[in-house]
Coordinates of C-alpha atoms in Angstrom, one line a residue:
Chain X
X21 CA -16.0 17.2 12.8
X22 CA -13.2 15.8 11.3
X23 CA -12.7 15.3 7.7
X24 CA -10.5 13.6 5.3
X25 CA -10.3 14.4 1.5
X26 CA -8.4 12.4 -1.0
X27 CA -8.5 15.5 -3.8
X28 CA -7.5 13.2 -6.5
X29 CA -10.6 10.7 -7.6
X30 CA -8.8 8.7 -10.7
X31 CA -5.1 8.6 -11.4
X32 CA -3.4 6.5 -14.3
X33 CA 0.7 6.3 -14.4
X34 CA 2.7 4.6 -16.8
X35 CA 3.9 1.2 -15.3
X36 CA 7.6 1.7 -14.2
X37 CA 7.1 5.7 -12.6
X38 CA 6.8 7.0 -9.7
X39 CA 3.4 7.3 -7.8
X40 CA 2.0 10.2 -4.9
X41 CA -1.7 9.8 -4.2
X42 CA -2.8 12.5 -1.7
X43 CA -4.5 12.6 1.7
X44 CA -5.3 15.8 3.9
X45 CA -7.3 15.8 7.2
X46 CA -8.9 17.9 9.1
X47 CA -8.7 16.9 12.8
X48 CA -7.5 19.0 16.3
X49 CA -5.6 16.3 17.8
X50 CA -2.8 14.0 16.5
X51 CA -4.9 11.7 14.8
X52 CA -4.1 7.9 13.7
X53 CA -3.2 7.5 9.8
X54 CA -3.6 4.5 7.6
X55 CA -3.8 3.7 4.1
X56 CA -5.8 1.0 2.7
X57 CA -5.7 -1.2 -0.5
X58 CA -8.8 -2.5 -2.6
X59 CA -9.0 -4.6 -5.4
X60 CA -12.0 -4.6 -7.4
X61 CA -14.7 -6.6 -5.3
X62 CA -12.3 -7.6 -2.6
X63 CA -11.7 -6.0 1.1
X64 CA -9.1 -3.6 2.4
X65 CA -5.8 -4.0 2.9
X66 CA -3.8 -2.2 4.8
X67 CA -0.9 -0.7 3.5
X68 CA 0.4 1.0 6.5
X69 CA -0.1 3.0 9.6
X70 CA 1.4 6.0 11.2
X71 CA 0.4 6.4 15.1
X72 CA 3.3 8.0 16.3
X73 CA 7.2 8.9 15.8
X74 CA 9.2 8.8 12.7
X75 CA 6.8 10.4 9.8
X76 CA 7.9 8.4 7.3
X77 CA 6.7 5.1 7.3
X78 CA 7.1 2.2 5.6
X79 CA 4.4 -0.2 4.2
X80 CA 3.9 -3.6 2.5
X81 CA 4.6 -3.8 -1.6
X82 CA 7.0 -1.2 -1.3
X83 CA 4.8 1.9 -0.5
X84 CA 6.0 4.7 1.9
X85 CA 3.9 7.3 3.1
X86 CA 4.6 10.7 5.2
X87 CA 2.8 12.4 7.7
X88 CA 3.2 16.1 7.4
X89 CA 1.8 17.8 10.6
X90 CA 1.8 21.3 9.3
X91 CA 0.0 20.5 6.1
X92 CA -2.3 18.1 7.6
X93 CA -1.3 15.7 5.3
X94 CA -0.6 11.6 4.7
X95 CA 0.6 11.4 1.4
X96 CA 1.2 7.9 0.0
X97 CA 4.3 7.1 -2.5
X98 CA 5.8 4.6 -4.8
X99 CA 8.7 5.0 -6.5
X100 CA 8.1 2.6 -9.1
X101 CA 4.5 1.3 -9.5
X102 CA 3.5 -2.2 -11.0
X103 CA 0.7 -2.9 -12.9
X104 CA -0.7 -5.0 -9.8
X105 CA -0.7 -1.9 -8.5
X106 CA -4.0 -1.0 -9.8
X107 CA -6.9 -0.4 -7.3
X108 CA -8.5 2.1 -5.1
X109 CA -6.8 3.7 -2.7
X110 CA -8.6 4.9 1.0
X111 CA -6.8 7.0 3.5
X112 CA -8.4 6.9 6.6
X113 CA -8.6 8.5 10.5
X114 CA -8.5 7.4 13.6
X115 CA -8.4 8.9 17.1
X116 CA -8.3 8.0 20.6
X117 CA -11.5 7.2 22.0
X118 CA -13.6 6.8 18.9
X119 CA -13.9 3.2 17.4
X120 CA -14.7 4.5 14.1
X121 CA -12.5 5.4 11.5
X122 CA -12.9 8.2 8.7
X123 CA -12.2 7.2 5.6
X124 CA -11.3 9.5 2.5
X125 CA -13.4 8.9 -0.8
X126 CA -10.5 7.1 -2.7
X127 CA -8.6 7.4 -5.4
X128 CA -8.3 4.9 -8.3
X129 CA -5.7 3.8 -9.6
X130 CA -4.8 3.2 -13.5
X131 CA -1.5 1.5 -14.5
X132 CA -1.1 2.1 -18.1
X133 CA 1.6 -1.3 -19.5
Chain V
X16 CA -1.8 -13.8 11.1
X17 CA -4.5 -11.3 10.5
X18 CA -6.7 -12.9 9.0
X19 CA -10.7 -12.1 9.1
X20 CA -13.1 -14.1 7.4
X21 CA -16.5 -14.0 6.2
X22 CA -19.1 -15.8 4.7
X23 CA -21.0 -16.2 2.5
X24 CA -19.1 -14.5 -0.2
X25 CA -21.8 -13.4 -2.7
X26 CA -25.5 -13.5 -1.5
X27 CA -28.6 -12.9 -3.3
X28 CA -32.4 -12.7 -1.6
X29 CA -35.5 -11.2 -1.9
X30 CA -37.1 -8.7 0.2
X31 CA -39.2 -11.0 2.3
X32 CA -36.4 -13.2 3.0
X33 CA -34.0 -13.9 6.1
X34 CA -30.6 -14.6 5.6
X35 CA -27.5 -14.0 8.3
X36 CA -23.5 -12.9 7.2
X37 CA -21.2 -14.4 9.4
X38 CA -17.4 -13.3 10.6
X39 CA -15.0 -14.6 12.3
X40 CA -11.5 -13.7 13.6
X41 CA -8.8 -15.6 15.6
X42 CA -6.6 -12.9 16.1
X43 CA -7.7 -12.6 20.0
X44 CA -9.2 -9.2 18.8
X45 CA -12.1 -7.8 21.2
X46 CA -13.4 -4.9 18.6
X47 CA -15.4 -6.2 15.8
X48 CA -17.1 -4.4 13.0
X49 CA -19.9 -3.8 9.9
X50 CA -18.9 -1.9 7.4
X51 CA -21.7 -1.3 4.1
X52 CA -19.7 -0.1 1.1
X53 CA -21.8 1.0 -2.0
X54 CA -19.9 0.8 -5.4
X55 CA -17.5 3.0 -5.8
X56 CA -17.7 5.0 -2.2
X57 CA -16.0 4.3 1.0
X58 CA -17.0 2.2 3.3
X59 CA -19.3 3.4 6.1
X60 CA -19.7 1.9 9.2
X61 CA -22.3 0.8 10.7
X62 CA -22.0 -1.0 13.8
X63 CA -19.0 -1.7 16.5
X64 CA -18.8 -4.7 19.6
X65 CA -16.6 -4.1 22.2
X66 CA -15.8 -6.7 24.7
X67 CA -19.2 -8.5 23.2
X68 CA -21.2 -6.0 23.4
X69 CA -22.2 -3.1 21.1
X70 CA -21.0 -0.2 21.5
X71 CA -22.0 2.0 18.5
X72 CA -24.8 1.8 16.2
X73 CA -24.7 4.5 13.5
X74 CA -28.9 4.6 13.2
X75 CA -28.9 1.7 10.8
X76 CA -32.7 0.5 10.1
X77 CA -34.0 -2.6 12.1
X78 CA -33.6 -4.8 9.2
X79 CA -30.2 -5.4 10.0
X80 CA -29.7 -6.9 13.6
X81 CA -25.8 -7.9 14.3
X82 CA -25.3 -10.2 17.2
X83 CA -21.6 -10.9 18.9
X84 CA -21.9 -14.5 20.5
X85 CA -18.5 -14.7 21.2
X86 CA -15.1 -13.2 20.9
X87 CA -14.4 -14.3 17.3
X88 CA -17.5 -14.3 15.7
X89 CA -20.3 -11.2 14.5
X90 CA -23.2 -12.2 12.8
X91 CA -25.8 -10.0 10.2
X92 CA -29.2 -11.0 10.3
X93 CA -30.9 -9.6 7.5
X94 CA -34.4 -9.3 6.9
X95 CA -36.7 -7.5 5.3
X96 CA -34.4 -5.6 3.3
X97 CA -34.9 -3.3 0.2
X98 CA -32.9 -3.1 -3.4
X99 CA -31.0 -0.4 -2.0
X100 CA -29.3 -2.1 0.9
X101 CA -27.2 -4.0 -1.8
X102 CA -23.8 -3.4 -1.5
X103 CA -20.6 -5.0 0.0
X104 CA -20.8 -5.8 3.2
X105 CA -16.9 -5.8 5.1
X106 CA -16.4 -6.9 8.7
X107 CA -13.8 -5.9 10.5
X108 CA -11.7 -6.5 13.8
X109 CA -9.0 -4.6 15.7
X110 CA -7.1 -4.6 19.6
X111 CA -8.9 -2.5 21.5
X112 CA -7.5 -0.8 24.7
X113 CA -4.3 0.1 23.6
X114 CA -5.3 3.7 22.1
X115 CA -3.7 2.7 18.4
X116 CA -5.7 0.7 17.2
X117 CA -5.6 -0.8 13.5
X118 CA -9.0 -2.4 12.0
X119 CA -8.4 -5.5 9.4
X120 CA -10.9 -6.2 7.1
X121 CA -12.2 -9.5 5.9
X122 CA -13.0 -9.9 2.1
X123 CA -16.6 -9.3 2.1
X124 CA -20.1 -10.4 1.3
X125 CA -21.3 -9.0 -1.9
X126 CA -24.8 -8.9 -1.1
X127 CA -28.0 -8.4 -3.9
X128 CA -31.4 -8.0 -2.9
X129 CA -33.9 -8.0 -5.3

């Protein structure tokens, strides 16, 4: 079955550095990558989506995120994070033929002024 | 615009009541979705419409009955339900038939049953 594990639960940064929250999968085929954004008591956003083609892929609010094939990995990046910035953070799988998607546990987010 | 919407946004209701969440989407989208979301986990989903018509239930109890009467909109009917089944309740819509598909979610119904 496939599996996605977002190993970090709760990160705080200083406002002003640089942010990497981490996403590994476990899946056969190529899957479909997103990353989603949720404020406290409000939906998901999506940040952005990788399908197929260039790994690195741009997002809204200037995150960037990179798919790794031979690490199994989506990691997500900011080079300089805002205090809106905080919230949690879900990566999440797709595939062709399956409706649902898998999501990761999250990670939280702390920006420290 | 992808914009899903959902109402109401906070509801609260015994156990013996009936009550309905309602979503809607005029994105042309032809997938919708329930999502339940306890605090602090990730959402898990719970039922998906295809083309009007369900096309997965993930072995959610009775007391929840969804019900597609149209392209843009997926009901909730809720009833009977216990303290447990509070949580935040996220709809969802994507394109389907094009093998990438991307799911956008609505805000939510922060439902309390007591």
């Amino acid at each position: 079955a496939q599996s996605v594990t977002q190993p970090d639960i709760h990160i705080t940064v200083s406002e002003g550095a640089s942010l990497e929250l981490r996403c590994n999968y476990s899946y056969g085929a190529t899957p479909y990558l997103f990353w989603y954004v949720q404020s406290p008591g409000q939906g998901l956003q999506l940040l952005l989506k990788y399908f197929s083609g260039d790994t690195l892929v741009q997002g809204i609010k200037g995150f960037e995120a990179e798919f790794k094939r031979s690490q199994s990995s989506f990691n997500l990046r900011k080079p300089s994070v805002h205090w809106s910035d905080a919230a949690e953070y879900f990566c999440a799988v797709g595939y062709t033929g399956r409706r649902a998607l898998t999501f990761g546990s999250g990670t939280r987010l702390q920006v420290q002024p | 615009d992808t914009e899903v919407t959902q109402t109401p946004k906070h509801l609260v209701m015994g156990m013996t009541n009936k009550k309905s969440l309602k979503c809607e989407q005029h994105m042309g989208h032809r997938a919708m979705y329930w999502y339940k979301q306890k605090a602090k986990k990730p959402p898990e989903l719970m039922f998906v419409y295809s083309y009007e018509k369900l096309s997965i239930n993930e072995s959610v109890p009775s007391r929840f009955s969804p019900e597609c009467p149209n392209s843009s909109l997926l009901n909730l009917h809720l009833h009977a339900l216990q303290p447990e089944d509070s949580a935040l309740y996220l709809c969802a819509s994507s394109r389907p038939g094009q093998g990438e598909e991307t799911q956008y979610f609505g805000p939510g119904t922060r439902l309390l049953v007591l």
